[in-house]
C-alpha cells in the first residue's frame, strides 16, 4: 500500500499590485475598513492580455516540478482546481497539459471553489494509494478580479478576492514514510446562493444576454455575514474531524495553513485551537483571497520561508462557496 507525499510546491501571482487606496478610487471603501475587517493590505490582480489562468499555473507548476526534482515527463495525471477557467469549455487541465508538453495523460478539472485544492489533493491521494498513478500534479489557480463588481454595490467581495496560482507535485512513497494521513470533504448545497456567480449558466435560453450584463448577474455575489458565521463553525469541525480520525491532539499541529478567506477567520480558528502565531500561516495581508489558489500558494511561501520542515504535521483547512469545506492532515 502506498501513501502520497507532497514532493514540491510552487506558486505565481500576477505582477500588478492593487492597494486598498487603489480600491478606494474605484468604490466607496477605505484602507482602515479593509484592514480592520479582512486583514488585507494589498493583493495581485491580473493584467488582461498578459496573465491567464493557464500561464500563471504553468509558472507555479514549473516551480513545483523543480523543487520536487521531478520532470514533466514523470507526471501521470493532472488535477486542476479552478472556478475561473480560461475557457467555458474545455477545462484548464488540458490547457496546462498542452502548455507544459506533458505526455497525453489524464487531466481533470474540479470546481470546488475555496475548498478546491483540498478536494483535488484528496482525489490525487486516492489515485496514488490505489497504485493507479505514481506522480500527480495538483493545481489551484484563479483569476477572480474579472468577476468582481468594482462598484459600491460589490465592495464587500471586491476588496477580498484576488488572482494567483499554486501547484503541488504528489508522489507515491512507502506507507511508513511521511505523507498525507487523511482528507475530509463536506458540502451543504442549501447555501449555494450565499456565495455564487449566477451567470453564464446553461439553464437559460442563451448563455449571455443583455439582461445579464445590465443586472450584473455574472459578478460574484456574497452574503459576507452568512459566509463568516458558517466558516468559523465548519473550519473548527473539519479540523477536529481530521485530528480525531488520526487520534491526534490539536497541540500536535506544527503548522496550520488555513484557506485565506479573511484574517479574522484565521485568527478565530487560531484562538480556538490555542496555537501560537508561529504555528499558523497567513499571507492574506499581501495576497487577498485567491480561492483555490490560496492553500498551495501559502504552502509554497511557507516552505520558502523555512516554516515547514521535513516530518512536520501540517493541517490544511478550507471553507467556501457551495458551501463546501475540507481538511487534510499530512506529514511533510
Ligand atoms: N468598505 C467599506 N464599507 C463596507 C465595505 C467596504 N468594502 N463592505 C461593506 N461595508 C459596509 C457595509 O455596507 C455595512 O455598512 P452599514 O453598517 O452602513 O450597513 C458595514 O460596512 C458592515 O458590513 P458587514 O457586511 O456587516 O461587515 P462585516 O464585518 O461582516 O465584514 C466582510 C464584511 C465581507 C469582510 C465579512 O462579512 C467577511 O469577511 N465575510 C466572510 C467572507 C469570506 O470569507 N469570503 C470568502 C469565503 S471563501
Tab-separated table of C-alpha atoms and ligand atoms in Angstrom:
chain	number	residue	atom	x	y	z
A	1	UNK	CA	0.000	0.000	0.000
A	2	UNK	CA	1.370	3.400	-0.982
A	3	UNK	CA	0.987	6.744	0.668
A	4	UNK	CA	1.157	10.091	-1.136
A	5	UNK	CA	3.591	12.777	-0.211
A	6	UNK	CA	3.968	16.359	-1.368
A	7	UNK	CA	7.341	16.405	-3.145
A	8	UNK	CA	7.384	20.072	-4.148
A	9	UNK	CA	5.230	23.203	-4.177
A	10	UNK	CA	5.317	26.342	-6.310
A	11	UNK	CA	3.330	29.497	-6.899
A	12	UNK	CA	2.920	32.538	-9.102
A	13	UNK	CA	0.956	35.752	-8.694
A	14	UNK	CA	0.460	38.455	-11.348
A	15	UNK	CA	2.828	41.426	-11.200
A	16	UNK	CA	0.137	44.058	-10.767
A	17	UNK	CA	-0.293	45.001	-7.105
A	18	UNK	CA	-3.582	46.616	-6.070
A	19	UNK	CA	-3.589	48.515	-2.778
A	20	UNK	CA	-6.578	49.382	-0.612
A	21	UNK	CA	-6.089	53.006	-1.654
A	22	UNK	CA	-6.357	51.917	-5.303
A	23	UNK	CA	-9.694	50.280	-4.456
A	24	UNK	CA	-10.945	53.392	-2.700
A	25	UNK	CA	-10.654	55.199	-6.051
A	26	UNK	CA	-12.978	52.630	-7.653
A	27	UNK	CA	-15.608	52.253	-4.898
A	28	UNK	CA	-16.711	53.681	-1.576
A	29	UNK	CA	-14.232	51.967	0.727
A	30	UNK	CA	-11.065	52.825	2.603
A	31	UNK	CA	-7.837	51.265	3.843
A	32	UNK	CA	-8.854	51.262	7.523
A	33	UNK	CA	-12.128	49.407	6.888
A	34	UNK	CA	-10.488	46.769	4.698
A	35	UNK	CA	-7.570	46.178	7.084
A	36	UNK	CA	-9.804	46.026	10.144
A	37	UNK	CA	-12.473	43.702	8.639
A	38	UNK	CA	-10.303	41.467	6.442
A	39	UNK	CA	-6.609	41.978	7.270
A	40	UNK	CA	-5.870	42.599	3.568
A	41	UNK	CA	-3.467	45.425	2.650
A	42	UNK	CA	-2.583	44.564	-0.947
A	43	UNK	CA	-3.498	41.894	-3.482
A	44	UNK	CA	-2.481	40.995	-7.036
A	45	UNK	CA	-4.871	41.344	-9.952
A	46	UNK	CA	-4.172	40.086	-13.440
A	47	UNK	CA	-3.373	42.239	-16.444
A	48	UNK	CA	-5.647	41.398	-19.396
A	49	UNK	CA	-3.613	40.226	-22.375
A	50	UNK	CA	-0.701	39.261	-20.118
A	51	UNK	CA	-1.870	36.880	-17.401
A	52	UNK	CA	-4.093	33.860	-17.896
A	53	UNK	CA	-5.059	31.053	-15.542
A	54	UNK	CA	-3.032	28.770	-17.803
A	55	UNK	CA	0.189	30.775	-17.872
A	56	UNK	CA	0.078	31.534	-14.143
A	57	UNK	CA	-0.413	27.854	-13.375
A	58	UNK	CA	2.382	26.987	-15.807
A	59	UNK	CA	4.806	29.146	-13.809
A	60	UNK	CA	3.601	27.706	-10.494
A	61	UNK	CA	3.931	24.165	-11.873
A	62	UNK	CA	7.440	24.750	-13.204
A	63	UNK	CA	8.496	25.893	-9.730
A	64	UNK	CA	6.828	22.904	-8.060
A	65	UNK	CA	8.410	20.433	-10.503
A	66	UNK	CA	11.846	21.926	-9.996
A	67	UNK	CA	11.568	21.854	-6.210
A	68	UNK	CA	10.281	18.272	-6.357
A	69	UNK	CA	13.136	17.265	-8.644
A	70	UNK	CA	10.560	15.777	-10.995
A	71	UNK	CA	10.367	16.194	-14.782
A	72	UNK	CA	7.152	16.950	-16.676
A	73	UNK	CA	7.520	13.520	-18.322
A	74	UNK	CA	7.172	11.846	-14.898
A	75	UNK	CA	3.705	13.270	-14.156
A	76	UNK	CA	0.926	10.681	-14.597
A	77	UNK	CA	-2.164	12.826	-14.029
A	78	UNK	CA	-3.240	16.472	-13.634
A	79	UNK	CA	-5.954	17.701	-11.276
A	80	UNK	CA	-6.805	21.346	-11.780
A	81	UNK	CA	-8.938	23.180	-9.216
A	82	UNK	CA	-10.429	26.406	-10.525
A	83	UNK	CA	-13.791	28.130	-10.766
A	84	UNK	CA	-12.405	30.711	-13.178
A	85	UNK	CA	-11.114	28.722	-16.170
A	86	UNK	CA	-9.751	30.500	-19.232
A	87	UNK	CA	-12.484	28.909	-21.370
A	88	UNK	CA	-16.029	27.840	-20.555
A	89	UNK	CA	-15.072	24.598	-22.348
A	90	UNK	CA	-12.636	22.817	-22.175
A	91	UNK	CA	-11.287	22.951	-18.648
A	92	UNK	CA	-7.939	24.338	-17.612
A	93	UNK	CA	-6.252	20.960	-17.008
A	94	UNK	CA	-5.919	20.259	-20.726
A	95	UNK	CA	-4.613	23.765	-21.387
A	96	UNK	CA	-1.868	23.183	-18.827
A	97	UNK	CA	-1.183	19.736	-20.317
A	98	UNK	CA	-0.610	21.436	-23.693
A	99	UNK	CA	1.358	24.353	-22.295
A	100	UNK	CA	3.891	22.223	-20.446
A	101	UNK	CA	4.135	19.445	-23.055
A	102	UNK	CA	3.061	16.789	-20.605
A	103	UNK	CA	2.514	13.316	-22.038
A	104	UNK	CA	-1.097	12.619	-23.121
A	105	UNK	CA	-2.018	11.984	-19.504
A	106	UNK	CA	-5.460	12.492	-17.991
A	107	UNK	CA	-6.419	15.992	-16.907
A	108	UNK	CA	-9.322	16.557	-14.544
A	109	UNK	CA	-10.879	19.917	-13.679
A	110	UNK	CA	-12.769	20.351	-10.435
A	111	UNK	CA	-14.956	23.280	-9.355
A	112	UNK	CA	-14.990	23.324	-5.585
A	113	UNK	CA	-14.137	26.998	-5.102
A	114	UNK	CA	-12.162	27.757	-1.939
A	115	UNK	CA	-12.092	24.077	-0.939
A	116	UNK	CA	-10.886	23.151	-4.422
A	117	UNK	CA	-7.254	22.499	-3.601
A	118	UNK	CA	-8.015	20.146	-0.698
A	119	UNK	CA	-10.629	18.323	-2.790
A	120	UNK	CA	-8.007	17.983	-5.559
A	121	UNK	CA	-5.404	16.783	-3.076
A	122	UNK	CA	-7.846	14.187	-1.804
A	123	UNK	CA	-8.538	12.885	-5.322
A	124	UNK	CA	-4.803	12.691	-6.054
A	125	UNK	CA	-4.275	10.855	-2.765
A	126	UNK	CA	-6.837	8.184	-3.712
A	127	UNK	CA	-5.269	7.614	-7.147
A	128	UNK	CA	-1.839	7.217	-5.553
A	129	UNK	CA	-2.990	4.998	-2.678
A	130	UNK	CA	-4.664	2.562	-5.061
A	131	UNK	CA	-1.451	2.361	-7.098
A	132	UNK	CA	-3.044	3.758	-10.255
A	133	UNK	CA	-0.637	6.716	-10.523
A	134	UNK	CA	2.819	7.382	-9.102
A	135	UNK	CA	3.018	11.134	-9.580
A	136	UNK	CA	0.108	13.554	-9.725
A	137	UNK	CA	0.176	17.302	-10.297
A	138	UNK	CA	-2.378	19.238	-8.245
A	139	UNK	CA	-3.051	22.872	-9.176
A	140	UNK	CA	-5.218	25.604	-7.674
A	141	UNK	CA	-5.406	28.768	-9.775
A	142	UNK	CA	-7.831	31.626	-10.257
A	143	UNK	CA	-8.433	34.935	-11.934
A	144	UNK	CA	-11.183	36.296	-9.706
A	145	UNK	CA	-10.708	40.003	-10.325
A	146	UNK	CA	-12.570	39.951	-13.662
A	147	UNK	CA	-15.666	38.555	-11.880
A	148	UNK	CA	-15.761	41.316	-9.262
A	149	UNK	CA	-18.266	44.144	-9.218
A	150	UNK	CA	-15.925	47.072	-8.568
A	151	UNK	CA	-18.766	49.479	-7.824
A	152	UNK	CA	-20.079	50.377	-4.343
A	153	UNK	CA	-22.590	47.546	-4.628
A	154	UNK	CA	-19.929	44.866	-4.971
A	155	UNK	CA	-17.448	46.292	-2.492
A	156	UNK	CA	-17.725	43.588	0.184
A	157	UNK	CA	-16.390	40.935	-2.227
A	158	UNK	CA	-14.295	43.215	-4.451
A	159	UNK	CA	-11.947	44.029	-1.577
A	160	UNK	CA	-11.416	40.352	-0.688
A	161	UNK	CA	-10.833	38.337	-3.858
A	162	UNK	CA	-7.657	38.249	-5.930
A	163	UNK	CA	-5.661	36.319	-8.510
A	164	UNK	CA	-2.863	33.756	-8.341
A	165	UNK	CA	-1.788	30.158	-8.847
A	166	UNK	CA	-0.229	27.412	-6.760
A	167	UNK	CA	0.837	23.871	-7.564
A	168	UNK	CA	1.961	20.751	-5.736
A	169	UNK	CA	3.607	17.600	-7.044
A	170	UNK	CA	2.445	14.489	-5.212
A	171	UNK	CA	4.416	11.262	-5.359
A	172	UNK	CA	3.876	7.697	-4.135
A	173	UNK	CA	6.011	6.707	-1.137
A	174	UNK	CA	6.111	3.601	1.051
A	175	UNK	CA	3.453	3.606	3.766
A	176	UNK	CA	5.986	4.119	6.589
A	177	UNK	CA	7.177	7.406	5.009
A	178	UNK	CA	5.823	10.878	5.828
A	179	UNK	CA	2.859	11.848	3.660
A	180	UNK	CA	-0.875	12.514	3.609
A	181	UNK	CA	-2.588	10.990	6.653
A	182	UNK	CA	-6.200	11.748	5.746
A	183	UNK	CA	-8.524	14.128	3.946
A	184	UNK	CA	-12.093	15.082	4.889
A	185	UNK	CA	-14.604	16.575	2.444
A	186	UNK	CA	-18.045	18.110	3.007
A	187	UNK	CA	-20.768	20.109	1.298
A	188	UNK	CA	-24.113	21.718	2.069
A	189	UNK	CA	-25.782	22.945	-1.105
A	190	UNK	CA	-28.679	24.633	0.632
A	191	UNK	CA	-26.391	27.661	0.956
A	192	UNK	CA	-25.262	27.713	-2.697
A	193	UNK	CA	-26.571	31.217	-3.321
A	194	UNK	CA	-24.838	32.781	-0.298
A	195	UNK	CA	-21.631	32.956	-2.354
A	196	UNK	CA	-22.096	32.406	-6.071
A	197	UNK	CA	-21.811	33.631	-9.597
A	198	UNK	CA	-25.138	33.019	-11.347
A	199	UNK	CA	-24.241	33.613	-14.965
A	200	UNK	CA	-23.283	32.484	-17.514
A	201	UNK	CA	-25.257	29.332	-16.731
A	202	UNK	CA	-26.629	26.674	-19.078
A	203	UNK	CA	-30.254	26.608	-17.976
A	204	UNK	CA	-31.157	29.918	-19.584
A	205	UNK	CA	-32.280	30.453	-23.174
A	206	UNK	CA	-28.943	31.999	-24.075
A	207	UNK	CA	-25.767	31.908	-22.034
A	208	UNK	CA	-25.080	35.612	-22.259
A	209	UNK	CA	-27.814	38.221	-22.652
A	210	UNK	CA	-28.060	41.959	-22.399
A	211	UNK	CA	-30.249	41.456	-19.329
A	212	UNK	CA	-27.468	39.538	-17.584
A	213	UNK	CA	-24.989	42.244	-18.417
A	214	UNK	CA	-27.332	45.009	-17.246
A	215	UNK	CA	-28.199	43.230	-13.989
A	216	UNK	CA	-24.614	42.271	-13.211
A	217	UNK	CA	-25.598	38.633	-12.674
A	218	UNK	CA	-22.174	37.488	-13.915
A	219	UNK	CA	-20.490	39.116	-10.910
A	220	UNK	CA	-19.620	37.182	-7.752
A	221	UNK	CA	-22.309	37.758	-5.120
A	222	UNK	CA	-21.560	37.121	-1.483
A	223	UNK	CA	-23.541	37.369	1.726
A	224	UNK	CA	-20.456	38.097	3.810
A	225	UNK	CA	-22.124	37.736	7.193
A	226	UNK	CA	-23.586	34.312	6.409
A	227	UNK	CA	-20.308	33.088	4.958
A	228	UNK	CA	-18.416	34.276	8.018
A	229	UNK	CA	-20.779	32.606	10.501
A	230	UNK	CA	-20.722	29.235	8.744
A	231	UNK	CA	-16.988	29.397	8.043
A	232	UNK	CA	-15.908	29.701	11.664
A	233	UNK	CA	-18.049	26.710	12.676
A	234	UNK	CA	-17.103	24.449	9.761
A	235	UNK	CA	-13.384	25.226	9.910
A	236	UNK	CA	-13.287	24.081	13.529
A	237	UNK	CA	-15.410	20.984	12.894
A	238	UNK	CA	-13.382	19.748	9.959
A	239	UNK	CA	-10.041	20.330	11.672
A	240	UNK	CA	-11.263	18.446	14.738
A	241	UNK	CA	-12.538	15.662	12.474
A	242	UNK	CA	-9.063	15.268	10.965
A	243	UNK	CA	-7.388	15.268	14.384
A	244	UNK	CA	-9.869	12.731	15.808
A	245	UNK	CA	-9.533	10.498	12.751
A	246	UNK	CA	-5.798	10.255	13.393
A	247	UNK	CA	-6.008	10.142	17.188
A	248	UNK	CA	-4.083	13.411	17.464
A	249	UNK	CA	-4.434	16.405	19.735
A	250	UNK	CA	-4.500	19.975	18.371
A	251	UNK	CA	-1.163	20.582	20.136
A	252	UNK	CA	0.460	18.120	17.677
A	253	UNK	CA	-0.058	20.550	14.764
A	254	UNK	CA	3.248	22.095	13.660
A	255	UNK	CA	1.695	24.381	11.058
A	256	UNK	CA	-1.927	25.208	10.262
A	257	UNK	CA	-2.384	26.510	6.733
A	258	UNK	CA	-5.972	27.715	6.535
A	259	UNK	CA	-7.646	28.854	3.346
A	260	UNK	CA	-7.046	32.604	3.262
A	261	UNK	CA	-10.679	33.747	3.459
A	262	UNK	CA	-10.334	36.567	5.925
A	263	UNK	CA	-7.647	37.192	8.549
A	264	UNK	CA	-10.315	37.395	11.260
A	265	UNK	CA	-11.493	33.868	10.408
A	266	UNK	CA	-7.909	32.550	10.635
A	267	UNK	CA	-7.381	34.347	13.944
A	268	UNK	CA	-10.598	32.911	15.344
A	269	UNK	CA	-9.514	29.359	14.461
A	270	UNK	CA	-6.041	30.004	15.854
A	271	UNK	CA	-7.528	31.152	19.136
A	272	UNK	CA	-9.888	28.162	19.371
A	273	UNK	CA	-7.040	25.743	18.668
A	274	UNK	CA	-4.776	27.631	21.120
A	275	UNK	CA	-1.990	27.761	18.549
A	276	UNK	CA	0.862	30.280	18.837
A	277	UNK	CA	1.423	32.712	15.941
A	278	UNK	CA	4.334	30.714	14.520
A	279	UNK	CA	2.058	27.698	14.021
A	280	UNK	CA	-0.449	29.445	11.748
A	281	UNK	CA	0.496	30.643	8.281
A	282	UNK	CA	-1.292	33.677	6.853
A	283	UNK	CA	-0.478	35.595	3.694
A	284	UNK	CA	-3.875	37.172	3.000
A	285	UNK	CA	-2.367	40.506	4.079
A	286	UNK	CA	-0.436	40.811	0.820
A	287	UNK	CA	-2.318	38.398	-1.472
A	288	UNK	CA	-6.034	38.601	-0.638
A	289	UNK	CA	-8.255	35.570	-1.168
A	290	UNK	CA	-7.282	33.671	-4.332
A	291	UNK	CA	-9.937	30.951	-3.837
A	292	UNK	CA	-8.457	27.555	-4.900
A	293	UNK	CA	-5.044	29.195	-5.141
A	294	UNK	CA	-4.672	30.197	-1.504
A	295	UNK	CA	-3.536	26.933	0.077
A	296	UNK	CA	-0.894	25.894	-2.477
A	297	UNK	CA	0.401	29.482	-2.653
A	298	UNK	CA	0.582	29.581	1.158
A	299	UNK	CA	2.350	26.202	1.297
A	300	UNK	CA	4.862	27.418	-1.259
A	301	UNK	CA	5.535	30.667	0.614
A	302	UNK	CA	5.738	28.889	3.981
A	303	UNK	CA	8.215	26.400	2.532
A	304	UNK	CA	10.322	29.240	1.043
A	305	UNK	CA	10.382	30.971	4.404
A	306	UNK	CA	11.648	27.819	6.124
A	307	UNK	CA	8.430	27.428	8.120
A	308	UNK	CA	7.911	23.813	7.029
A	309	UNK	CA	10.435	21.149	7.941
A	310	UNK	CA	10.590	17.503	6.946
A	311	UNK	CA	8.186	15.406	9.004
A	312	UNK	CA	6.193	18.402	10.350
A	313	UNK	CA	2.491	17.791	10.946
A	314	UNK	CA	0.676	20.181	8.607
A	315	UNK	CA	-3.056	20.826	8.823
A	316	UNK	CA	-4.868	22.275	5.807
A	317	UNK	CA	-8.445	23.502	6.109
A	318	UNK	CA	-10.808	25.353	3.796
A	319	UNK	CA	-14.342	26.652	3.537
A	320	UNK	CA	-16.127	28.397	0.706
A	321	UNK	CA	-18.818	28.597	-1.937
A	322	UNK	CA	-21.203	25.643	-2.043
A	323	UNK	CA	-20.912	25.655	0.865
A	324	UNK	CA	-18.043	23.200	0.721
A	325	UNK	CA	-15.419	22.637	3.373
A	326	UNK	CA	-12.493	20.274	3.771
A	327	UNK	CA	-9.356	19.446	5.713
A	328	UNK	CA	-6.189	17.420	5.288
A	329	UNK	CA	-3.558	16.281	7.747
A	330	UNK	CA	-0.147	15.382	6.434
A	331	UNK	CA	3.424	14.909	7.463
A	332	UNK	CA	5.725	16.958	5.232
B	1	LIG	N1	-15.722	49.209	2.507
B	1	LIG	C1	-16.385	49.965	3.398
B	1	LIG	N2	-17.551	49.610	3.977
B	1	LIG	C2	-18.054	48.422	3.618
B	1	LIG	C3	-17.423	47.571	2.683
B	1	LIG	C4	-16.211	48.013	2.129
B	1	LIG	N3	-15.518	47.271	1.246
B	1	LIG	N4	-18.160	46.465	2.556
B	1	LIG	C5	-19.220	46.585	3.355
B	1	LIG	N5	-19.164	47.775	4.005
B	1	LIG	C6	-20.097	48.323	4.967
B	1	LIG	C7	-21.475	47.713	4.872
B	1	LIG	O1	-22.235	48.345	3.883
B	1	LIG	C8	-22.014	47.962	6.261
B	1	LIG	O2	-22.453	49.285	6.343
B	1	LIG	P1	-23.760	49.659	7.209
B	1	LIG	O3	-23.408	49.285	8.618
B	1	LIG	O4	-23.882	51.116	6.998
B	1	LIG	O5	-24.869	48.846	6.647
B	1	LIG	C9	-20.796	47.820	7.141
B	1	LIG	O6	-19.659	48.004	6.288
B	1	LIG	C10	-20.697	46.484	7.821
B	1	LIG	O7	-20.951	45.486	6.861
B	1	LIG	P2	-20.897	43.990	7.211
B	1	LIG	O8	-21.169	43.197	5.958
B	1	LIG	O9	-21.724	43.704	8.420
B	1	LIG	O10	-19.358	43.873	7.631
B	1	LIG	P3	-18.583	42.642	8.148
B	1	LIG	O11	-17.890	42.983	9.380
B	1	LIG	O12	-19.419	41.394	8.110
B	1	LIG	O13	-17.474	42.463	7.034
B	1	LIG	C11	-16.931	41.020	5.244
B	1	LIG	C12	-17.812	42.147	5.694
B	1	LIG	C13	-17.305	40.666	3.810
B	1	LIG	C14	-15.486	41.481	5.291
B	1	LIG	C15	-17.137	39.836	6.198
B	1	LIG	O14	-18.505	39.543	6.311
B	1	LIG	C16	-16.417	38.618	5.781
B	1	LIG	O15	-15.210	38.596	5.752
B	1	LIG	N6	-17.165	37.550	5.497
B	1	LIG	C17	-16.556	36.318	5.088
B	1	LIG	C18	-16.134	36.479	3.687
B	1	LIG	C19	-15.292	35.381	3.228
B	1	LIG	O16	-14.546	34.813	3.984
B	1	LIG	N7	-15.419	35.099	1.963
B	1	LIG	C20	-14.641	34.146	1.352
B	1	LIG	C21	-15.120	32.801	1.704
B	1	LIG	S1	-14.150	31.712	0.888
